[in-house]
Coordinates of C-alpha atoms in Angstrom, one line a residue:
X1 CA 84.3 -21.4 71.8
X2 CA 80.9 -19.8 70.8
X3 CA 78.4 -21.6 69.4
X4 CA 76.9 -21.8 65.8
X5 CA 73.5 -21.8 65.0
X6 CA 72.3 -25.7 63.8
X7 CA 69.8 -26.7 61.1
X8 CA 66.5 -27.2 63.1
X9 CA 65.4 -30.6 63.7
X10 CA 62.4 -32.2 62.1
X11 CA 59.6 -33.4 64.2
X12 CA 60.7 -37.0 64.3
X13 CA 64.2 -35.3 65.2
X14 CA 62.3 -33.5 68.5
X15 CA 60.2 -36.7 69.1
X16 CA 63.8 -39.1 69.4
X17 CA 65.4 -36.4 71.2
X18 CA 62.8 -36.1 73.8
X19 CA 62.1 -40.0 74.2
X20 CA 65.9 -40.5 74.8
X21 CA 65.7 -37.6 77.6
X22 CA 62.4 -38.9 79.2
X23 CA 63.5 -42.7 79.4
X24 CA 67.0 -41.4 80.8
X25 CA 65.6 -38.4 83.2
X26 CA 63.0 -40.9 84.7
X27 CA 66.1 -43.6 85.4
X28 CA 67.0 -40.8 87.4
X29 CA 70.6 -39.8 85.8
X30 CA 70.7 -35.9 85.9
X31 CA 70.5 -33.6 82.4
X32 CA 74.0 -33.5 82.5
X33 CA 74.8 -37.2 82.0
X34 CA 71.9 -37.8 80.0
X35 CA 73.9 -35.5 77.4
X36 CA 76.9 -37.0 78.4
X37 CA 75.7 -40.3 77.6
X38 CA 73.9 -39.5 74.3
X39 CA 76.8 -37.8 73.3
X40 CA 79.1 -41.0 73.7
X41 CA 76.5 -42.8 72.0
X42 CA 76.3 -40.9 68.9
X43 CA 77.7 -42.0 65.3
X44 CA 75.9 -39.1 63.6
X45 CA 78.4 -36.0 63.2
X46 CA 75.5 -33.6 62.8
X47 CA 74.0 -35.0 65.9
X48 CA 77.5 -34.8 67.9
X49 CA 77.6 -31.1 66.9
X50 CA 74.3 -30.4 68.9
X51 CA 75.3 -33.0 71.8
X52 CA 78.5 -31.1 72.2
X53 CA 77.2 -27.6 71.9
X54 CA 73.9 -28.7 74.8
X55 CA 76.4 -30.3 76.5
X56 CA 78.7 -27.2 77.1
X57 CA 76.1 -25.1 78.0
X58 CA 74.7 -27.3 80.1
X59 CA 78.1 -27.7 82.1
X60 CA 77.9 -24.0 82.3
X61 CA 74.4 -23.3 83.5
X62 CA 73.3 -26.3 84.5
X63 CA 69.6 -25.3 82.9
X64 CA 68.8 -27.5 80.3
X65 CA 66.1 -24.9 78.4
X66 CA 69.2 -22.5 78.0
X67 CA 71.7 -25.3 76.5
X68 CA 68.4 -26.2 74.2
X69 CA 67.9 -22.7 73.4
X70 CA 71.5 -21.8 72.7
X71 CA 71.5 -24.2 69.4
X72 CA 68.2 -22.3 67.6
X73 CA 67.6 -25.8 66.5
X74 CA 64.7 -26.8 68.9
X75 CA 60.9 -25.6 68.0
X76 CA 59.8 -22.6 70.6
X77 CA 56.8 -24.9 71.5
X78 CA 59.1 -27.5 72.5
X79 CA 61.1 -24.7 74.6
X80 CA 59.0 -23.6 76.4
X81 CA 57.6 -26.9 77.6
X82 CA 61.3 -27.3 78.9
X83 CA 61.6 -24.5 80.9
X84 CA 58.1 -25.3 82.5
X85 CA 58.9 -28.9 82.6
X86 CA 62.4 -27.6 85.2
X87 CA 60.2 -24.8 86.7
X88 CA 57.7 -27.3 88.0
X89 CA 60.2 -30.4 88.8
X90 CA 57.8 -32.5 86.3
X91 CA 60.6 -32.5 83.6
X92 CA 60.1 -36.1 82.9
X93 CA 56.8 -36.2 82.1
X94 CA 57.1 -33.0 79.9
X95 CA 59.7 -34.5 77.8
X96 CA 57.7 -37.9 78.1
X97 CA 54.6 -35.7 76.5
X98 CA 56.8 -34.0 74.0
X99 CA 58.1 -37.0 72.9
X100 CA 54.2 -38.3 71.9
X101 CA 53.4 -34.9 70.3
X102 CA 56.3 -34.9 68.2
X103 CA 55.4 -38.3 66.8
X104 CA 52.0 -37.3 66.2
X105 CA 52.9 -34.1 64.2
X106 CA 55.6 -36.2 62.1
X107 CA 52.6 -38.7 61.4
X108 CA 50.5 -36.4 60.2
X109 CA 53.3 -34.2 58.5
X110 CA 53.6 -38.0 56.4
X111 CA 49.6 -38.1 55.5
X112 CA 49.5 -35.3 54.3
X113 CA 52.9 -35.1 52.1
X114 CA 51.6 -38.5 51.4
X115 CA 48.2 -36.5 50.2
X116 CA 50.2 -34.2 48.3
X117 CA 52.4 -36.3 46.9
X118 CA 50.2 -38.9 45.2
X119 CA 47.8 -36.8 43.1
X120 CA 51.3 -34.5 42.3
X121 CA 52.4 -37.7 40.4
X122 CA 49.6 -38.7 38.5
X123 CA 49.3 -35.0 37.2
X124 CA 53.4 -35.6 36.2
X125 CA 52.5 -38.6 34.6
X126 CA 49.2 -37.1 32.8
X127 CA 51.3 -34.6 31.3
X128 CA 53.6 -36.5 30.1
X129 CA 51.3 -38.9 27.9
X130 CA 49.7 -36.3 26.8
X131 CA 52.8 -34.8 25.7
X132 CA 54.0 -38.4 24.1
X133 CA 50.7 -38.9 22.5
X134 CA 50.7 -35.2 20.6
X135 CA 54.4 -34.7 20.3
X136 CA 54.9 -38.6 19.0
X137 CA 51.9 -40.4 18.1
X138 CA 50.3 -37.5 16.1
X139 CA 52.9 -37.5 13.8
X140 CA 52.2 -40.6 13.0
X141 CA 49.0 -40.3 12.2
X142 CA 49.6 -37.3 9.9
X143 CA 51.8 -39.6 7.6
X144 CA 48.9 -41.8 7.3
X145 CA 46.7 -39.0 6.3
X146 CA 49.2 -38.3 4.0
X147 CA 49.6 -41.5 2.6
X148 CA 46.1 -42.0 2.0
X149 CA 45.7 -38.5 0.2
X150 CA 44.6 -36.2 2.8
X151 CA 45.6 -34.1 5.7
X152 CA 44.2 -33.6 9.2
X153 CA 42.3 -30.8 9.7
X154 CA 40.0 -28.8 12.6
X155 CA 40.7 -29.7 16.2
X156 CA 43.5 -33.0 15.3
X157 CA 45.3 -30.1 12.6
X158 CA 45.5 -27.9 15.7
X159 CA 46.7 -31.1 18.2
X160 CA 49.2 -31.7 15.2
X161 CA 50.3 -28.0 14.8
X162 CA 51.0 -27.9 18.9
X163 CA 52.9 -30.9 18.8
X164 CA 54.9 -29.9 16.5
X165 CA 55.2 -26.7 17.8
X166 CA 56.3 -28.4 20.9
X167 CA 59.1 -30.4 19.0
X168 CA 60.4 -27.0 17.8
X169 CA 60.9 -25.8 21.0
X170 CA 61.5 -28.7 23.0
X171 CA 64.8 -27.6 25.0
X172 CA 62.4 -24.4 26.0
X173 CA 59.6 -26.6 27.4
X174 CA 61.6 -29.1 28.9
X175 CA 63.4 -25.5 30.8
X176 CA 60.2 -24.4 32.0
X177 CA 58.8 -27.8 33.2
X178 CA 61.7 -27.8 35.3
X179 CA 61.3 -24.7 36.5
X180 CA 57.5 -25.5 37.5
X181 CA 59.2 -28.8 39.1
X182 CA 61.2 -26.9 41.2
X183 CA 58.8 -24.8 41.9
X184 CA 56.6 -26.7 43.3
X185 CA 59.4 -28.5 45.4
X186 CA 60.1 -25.1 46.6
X187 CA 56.4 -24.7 47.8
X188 CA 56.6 -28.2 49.5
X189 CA 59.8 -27.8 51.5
X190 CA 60.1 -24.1 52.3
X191 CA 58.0 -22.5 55.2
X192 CA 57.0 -19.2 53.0
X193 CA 55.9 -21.6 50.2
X194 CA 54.1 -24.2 52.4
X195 CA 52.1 -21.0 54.2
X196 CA 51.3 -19.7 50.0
X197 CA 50.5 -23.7 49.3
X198 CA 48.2 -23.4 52.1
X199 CA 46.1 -20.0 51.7
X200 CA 45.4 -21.3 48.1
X201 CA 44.1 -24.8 49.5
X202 CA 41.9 -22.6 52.0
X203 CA 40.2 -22.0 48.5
X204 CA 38.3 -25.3 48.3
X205 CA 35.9 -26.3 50.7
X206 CA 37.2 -29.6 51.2
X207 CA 40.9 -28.8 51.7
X208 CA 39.8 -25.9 53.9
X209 CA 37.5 -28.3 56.1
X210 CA 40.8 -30.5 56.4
X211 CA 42.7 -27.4 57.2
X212 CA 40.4 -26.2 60.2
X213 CA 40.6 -30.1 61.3
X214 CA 44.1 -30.0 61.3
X215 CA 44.6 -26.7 63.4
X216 CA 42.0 -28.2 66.2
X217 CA 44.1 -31.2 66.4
X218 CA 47.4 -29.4 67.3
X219 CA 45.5 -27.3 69.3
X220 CA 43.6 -30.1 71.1
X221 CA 47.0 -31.9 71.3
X222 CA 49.2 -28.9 72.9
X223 CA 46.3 -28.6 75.0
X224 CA 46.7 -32.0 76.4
X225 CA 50.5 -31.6 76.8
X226 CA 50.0 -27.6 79.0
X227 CA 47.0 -28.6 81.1
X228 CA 49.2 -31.8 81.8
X229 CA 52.1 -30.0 83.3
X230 CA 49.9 -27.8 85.8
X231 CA 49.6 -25.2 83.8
X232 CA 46.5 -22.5 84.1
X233 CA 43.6 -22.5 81.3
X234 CA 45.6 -19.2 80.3
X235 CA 48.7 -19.9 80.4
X236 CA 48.2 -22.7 78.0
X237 CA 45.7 -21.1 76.1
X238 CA 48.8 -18.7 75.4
X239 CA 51.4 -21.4 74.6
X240 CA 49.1 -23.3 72.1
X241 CA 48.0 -20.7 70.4
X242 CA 51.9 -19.9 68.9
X243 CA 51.0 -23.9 67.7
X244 CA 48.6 -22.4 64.9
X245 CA 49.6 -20.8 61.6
X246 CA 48.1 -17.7 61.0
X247 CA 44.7 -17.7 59.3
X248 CA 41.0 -18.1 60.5
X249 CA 41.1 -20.4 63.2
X250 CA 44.5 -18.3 64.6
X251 CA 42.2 -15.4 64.8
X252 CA 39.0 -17.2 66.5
X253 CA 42.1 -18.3 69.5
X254 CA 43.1 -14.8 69.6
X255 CA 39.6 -14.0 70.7
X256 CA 39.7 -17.1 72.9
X257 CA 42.8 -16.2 74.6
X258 CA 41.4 -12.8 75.0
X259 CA 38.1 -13.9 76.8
X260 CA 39.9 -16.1 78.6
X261 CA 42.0 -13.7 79.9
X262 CA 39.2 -11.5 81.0
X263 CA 37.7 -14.1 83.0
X264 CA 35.3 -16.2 81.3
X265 CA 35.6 -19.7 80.9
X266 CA 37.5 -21.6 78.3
X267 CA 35.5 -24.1 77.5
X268 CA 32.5 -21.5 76.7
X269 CA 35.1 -19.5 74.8
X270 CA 36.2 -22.4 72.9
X271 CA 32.2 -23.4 71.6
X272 CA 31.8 -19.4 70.8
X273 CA 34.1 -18.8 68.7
X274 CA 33.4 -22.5 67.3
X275 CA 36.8 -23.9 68.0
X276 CA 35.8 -27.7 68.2
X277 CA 32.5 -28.8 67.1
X278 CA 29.3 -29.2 69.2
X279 CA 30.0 -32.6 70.9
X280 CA 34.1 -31.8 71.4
X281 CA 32.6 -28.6 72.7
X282 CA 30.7 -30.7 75.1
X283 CA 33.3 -33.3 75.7
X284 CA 36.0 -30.3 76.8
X285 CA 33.0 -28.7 79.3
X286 CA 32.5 -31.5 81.0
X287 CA 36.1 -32.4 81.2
X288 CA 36.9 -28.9 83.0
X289 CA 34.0 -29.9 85.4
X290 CA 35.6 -33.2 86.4
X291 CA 38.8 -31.5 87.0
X292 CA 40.3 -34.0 83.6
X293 CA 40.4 -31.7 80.6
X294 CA 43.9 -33.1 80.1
X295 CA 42.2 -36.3 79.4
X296 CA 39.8 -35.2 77.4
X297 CA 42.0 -33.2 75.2
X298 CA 43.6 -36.2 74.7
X299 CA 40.6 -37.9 73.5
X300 CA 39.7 -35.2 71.4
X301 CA 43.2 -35.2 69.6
X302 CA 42.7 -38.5 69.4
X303 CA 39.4 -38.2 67.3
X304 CA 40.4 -35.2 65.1
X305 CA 43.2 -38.2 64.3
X306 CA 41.0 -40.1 62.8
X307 CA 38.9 -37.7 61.2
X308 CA 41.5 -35.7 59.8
X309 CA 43.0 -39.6 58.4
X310 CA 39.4 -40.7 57.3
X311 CA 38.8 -37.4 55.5
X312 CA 42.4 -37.4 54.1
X313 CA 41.8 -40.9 52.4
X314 CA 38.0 -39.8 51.0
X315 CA 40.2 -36.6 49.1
X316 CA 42.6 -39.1 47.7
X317 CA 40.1 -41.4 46.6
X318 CA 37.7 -38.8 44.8
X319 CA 41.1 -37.3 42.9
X320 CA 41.9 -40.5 41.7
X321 CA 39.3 -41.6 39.5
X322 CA 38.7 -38.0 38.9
X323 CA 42.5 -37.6 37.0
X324 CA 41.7 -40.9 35.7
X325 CA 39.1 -40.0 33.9
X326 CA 40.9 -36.5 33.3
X327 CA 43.3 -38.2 31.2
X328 CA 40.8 -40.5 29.3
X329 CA 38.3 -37.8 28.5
X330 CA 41.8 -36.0 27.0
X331 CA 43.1 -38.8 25.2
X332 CA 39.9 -40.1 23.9
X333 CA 39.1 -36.8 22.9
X334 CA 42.1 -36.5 20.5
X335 CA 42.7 -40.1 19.4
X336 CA 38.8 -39.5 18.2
X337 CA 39.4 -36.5 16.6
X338 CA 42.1 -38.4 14.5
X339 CA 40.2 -42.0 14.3
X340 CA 37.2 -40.6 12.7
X341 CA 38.3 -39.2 10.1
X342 CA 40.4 -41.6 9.3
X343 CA 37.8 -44.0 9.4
X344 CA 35.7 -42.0 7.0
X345 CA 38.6 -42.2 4.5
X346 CA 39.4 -45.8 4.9
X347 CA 35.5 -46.6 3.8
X348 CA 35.4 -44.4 0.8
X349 CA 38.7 -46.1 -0.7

């Protein structure tokens, strides 16, 4: 029976995968009964259908980074680490390691849709009253104009005119809001569109800053996980680079893994081509020294953690009050236009 091709798991998919292998590999029950058993356990049919499919080709080859490989559902990173992981007879371990990374990226996958997410809504919602307050309220107000013998005129005539304008059109608007929803779902949940969300975010210093922070922490995390399995500085400097979407920081590694591979050092690659910042820089150096730059990595994923959280939280709370006020500065702006006047009117009656 061949096998199909399955829809790739998500990184909290690859994180329960690889905790459920570790905690049964270091019981010491083989691959193939690990399977076995996980494959008995599960309720999910999605899930059986990859059991039964690693399963198979596990019976087969008895190599559990070809039965992984065979469903094109498991990230290359995670791959690889496999095969090493078998290679070395520290399999375990690797999928004990794999298990923490996994649940670190689906972390910070969630801050940062979280990130996304928030100021996305309150843009929704700022449209929307804006589009109540000219397509409903200023309607309102024009009858009271009326009423009282005059009509709007400058900037509230023009609020007045769009609105209604609006009205007139409404089943085109509403078309082409949806189309900009969808859009922008497409951007969030495709791979082409998140790479195009992100070269436009590279933009603005901030989000760019947040960017670079984010690609030093996988780095600095897959790091961690390579030097721990007993891999070379190379060899791991080759395997974590694949971690890194293309951009800046994937071409300062490139020249990293090029130096590295001529000789010099890593960690006086790493602070030339300004990969981690001075004291990381120093951190990783001394680490490498003391024959523990597995710990250190750790440490230093651990810190671009919290820096990448801290700085995450200081962009939400500046774009908060900022729409905020956004919005007031909008409405006030045309709820004066309309007031004034009005006012003007009701004293001269």
């Amino acid at each position: 029976m061949g096998n199909k091709n399955l829809t790739p798991l998500s990184n909290t998919e690859a994180a329960a995968f690889c905790s459920q292998m570790a905690i049964i590999l270091k019981s010491g029950i083989s691959s193939i009964e690990g399977v076995s058993i996980m494959l008995e356990d599960s309720k999910n049919p999605e899930e059986k259908e990859l059991l039964s499919q690693i399963h198979e080709t596990l019976m087969q080859t008895g190599i559990l980074y070809e039965s992984l490989s065979e469903t094109k559902a498991f990230p290359d990173y995670l791959l690889h680490m496999v095969q090493i992981g078998e290679q070395t007879g520290k399999l375990d371990e690797v999928m004990e390691s794999l298990a923490d990374y996994y649940e670190k990226e689906a972390n910070l996958a969630q801050t940062v849709k979280n990130a996304v997410t928030y100021p996305f809504i309150m843009i929704i919602m700022m449209v929307l009253v804006i589009v109540v307050l000219v397509t409903k309220v200023m309607p309102v107000f024009n009858q009271v104009f009326r009423q009282l013998g005059s009509e709007m005129t400058g900037f509230s005539r023009a609020v007045l005119n769009a609105g209604e304008f609006m009205n007139r059109y409404s089943i085109i608007f509403i078309c082409m809001f949806a189309v900009i929803i969808l859009g922008i779902l497409y951007i969030m949940k495709s791979a082409k569109g998140q790479r195009i969300f992100r070269r436009f975010l590279d933009k603005f210093t901030n989000t760019r800053a947040l960017s670079e922070k984010i690609a030093a922490y996988r780095f600095s995390n897959g790091m961690a996980l390579t030097l721990s399995s007993g891999l070379t500085p190379e060899e791991c400097l080759n395997l974590t680079v694949e971690l890194t979407e293309q951009g800046a920081f994937r071409n300062r590694l490139e020249q990293c893994r090029e130096s590295v591979s001529q000789g010099e050092d890593l960690c006086d690659t790493l602070l030339q081509n300004a990969i981690f910042s001075g004291i990381y820089a120093r951190m990783a150096a001394i680490g490498s020294r003391t024959g523990v730059l597995d710990e250190v990595m750790k440490k230093i994923a651990r810190q671009y953690e919290e820096d990448i959280d801290t700085r995450i939280a200081g962009i939400i709370a500046t774009v908060e009050p900022t729409l905020v006020i956004v919005l007031s500065v909008i409405v006030g702006v045309i709820l004066l236009s309309v007031m004034l006047p009005l006012i003007s009117i009701m004293a001269g009656l």
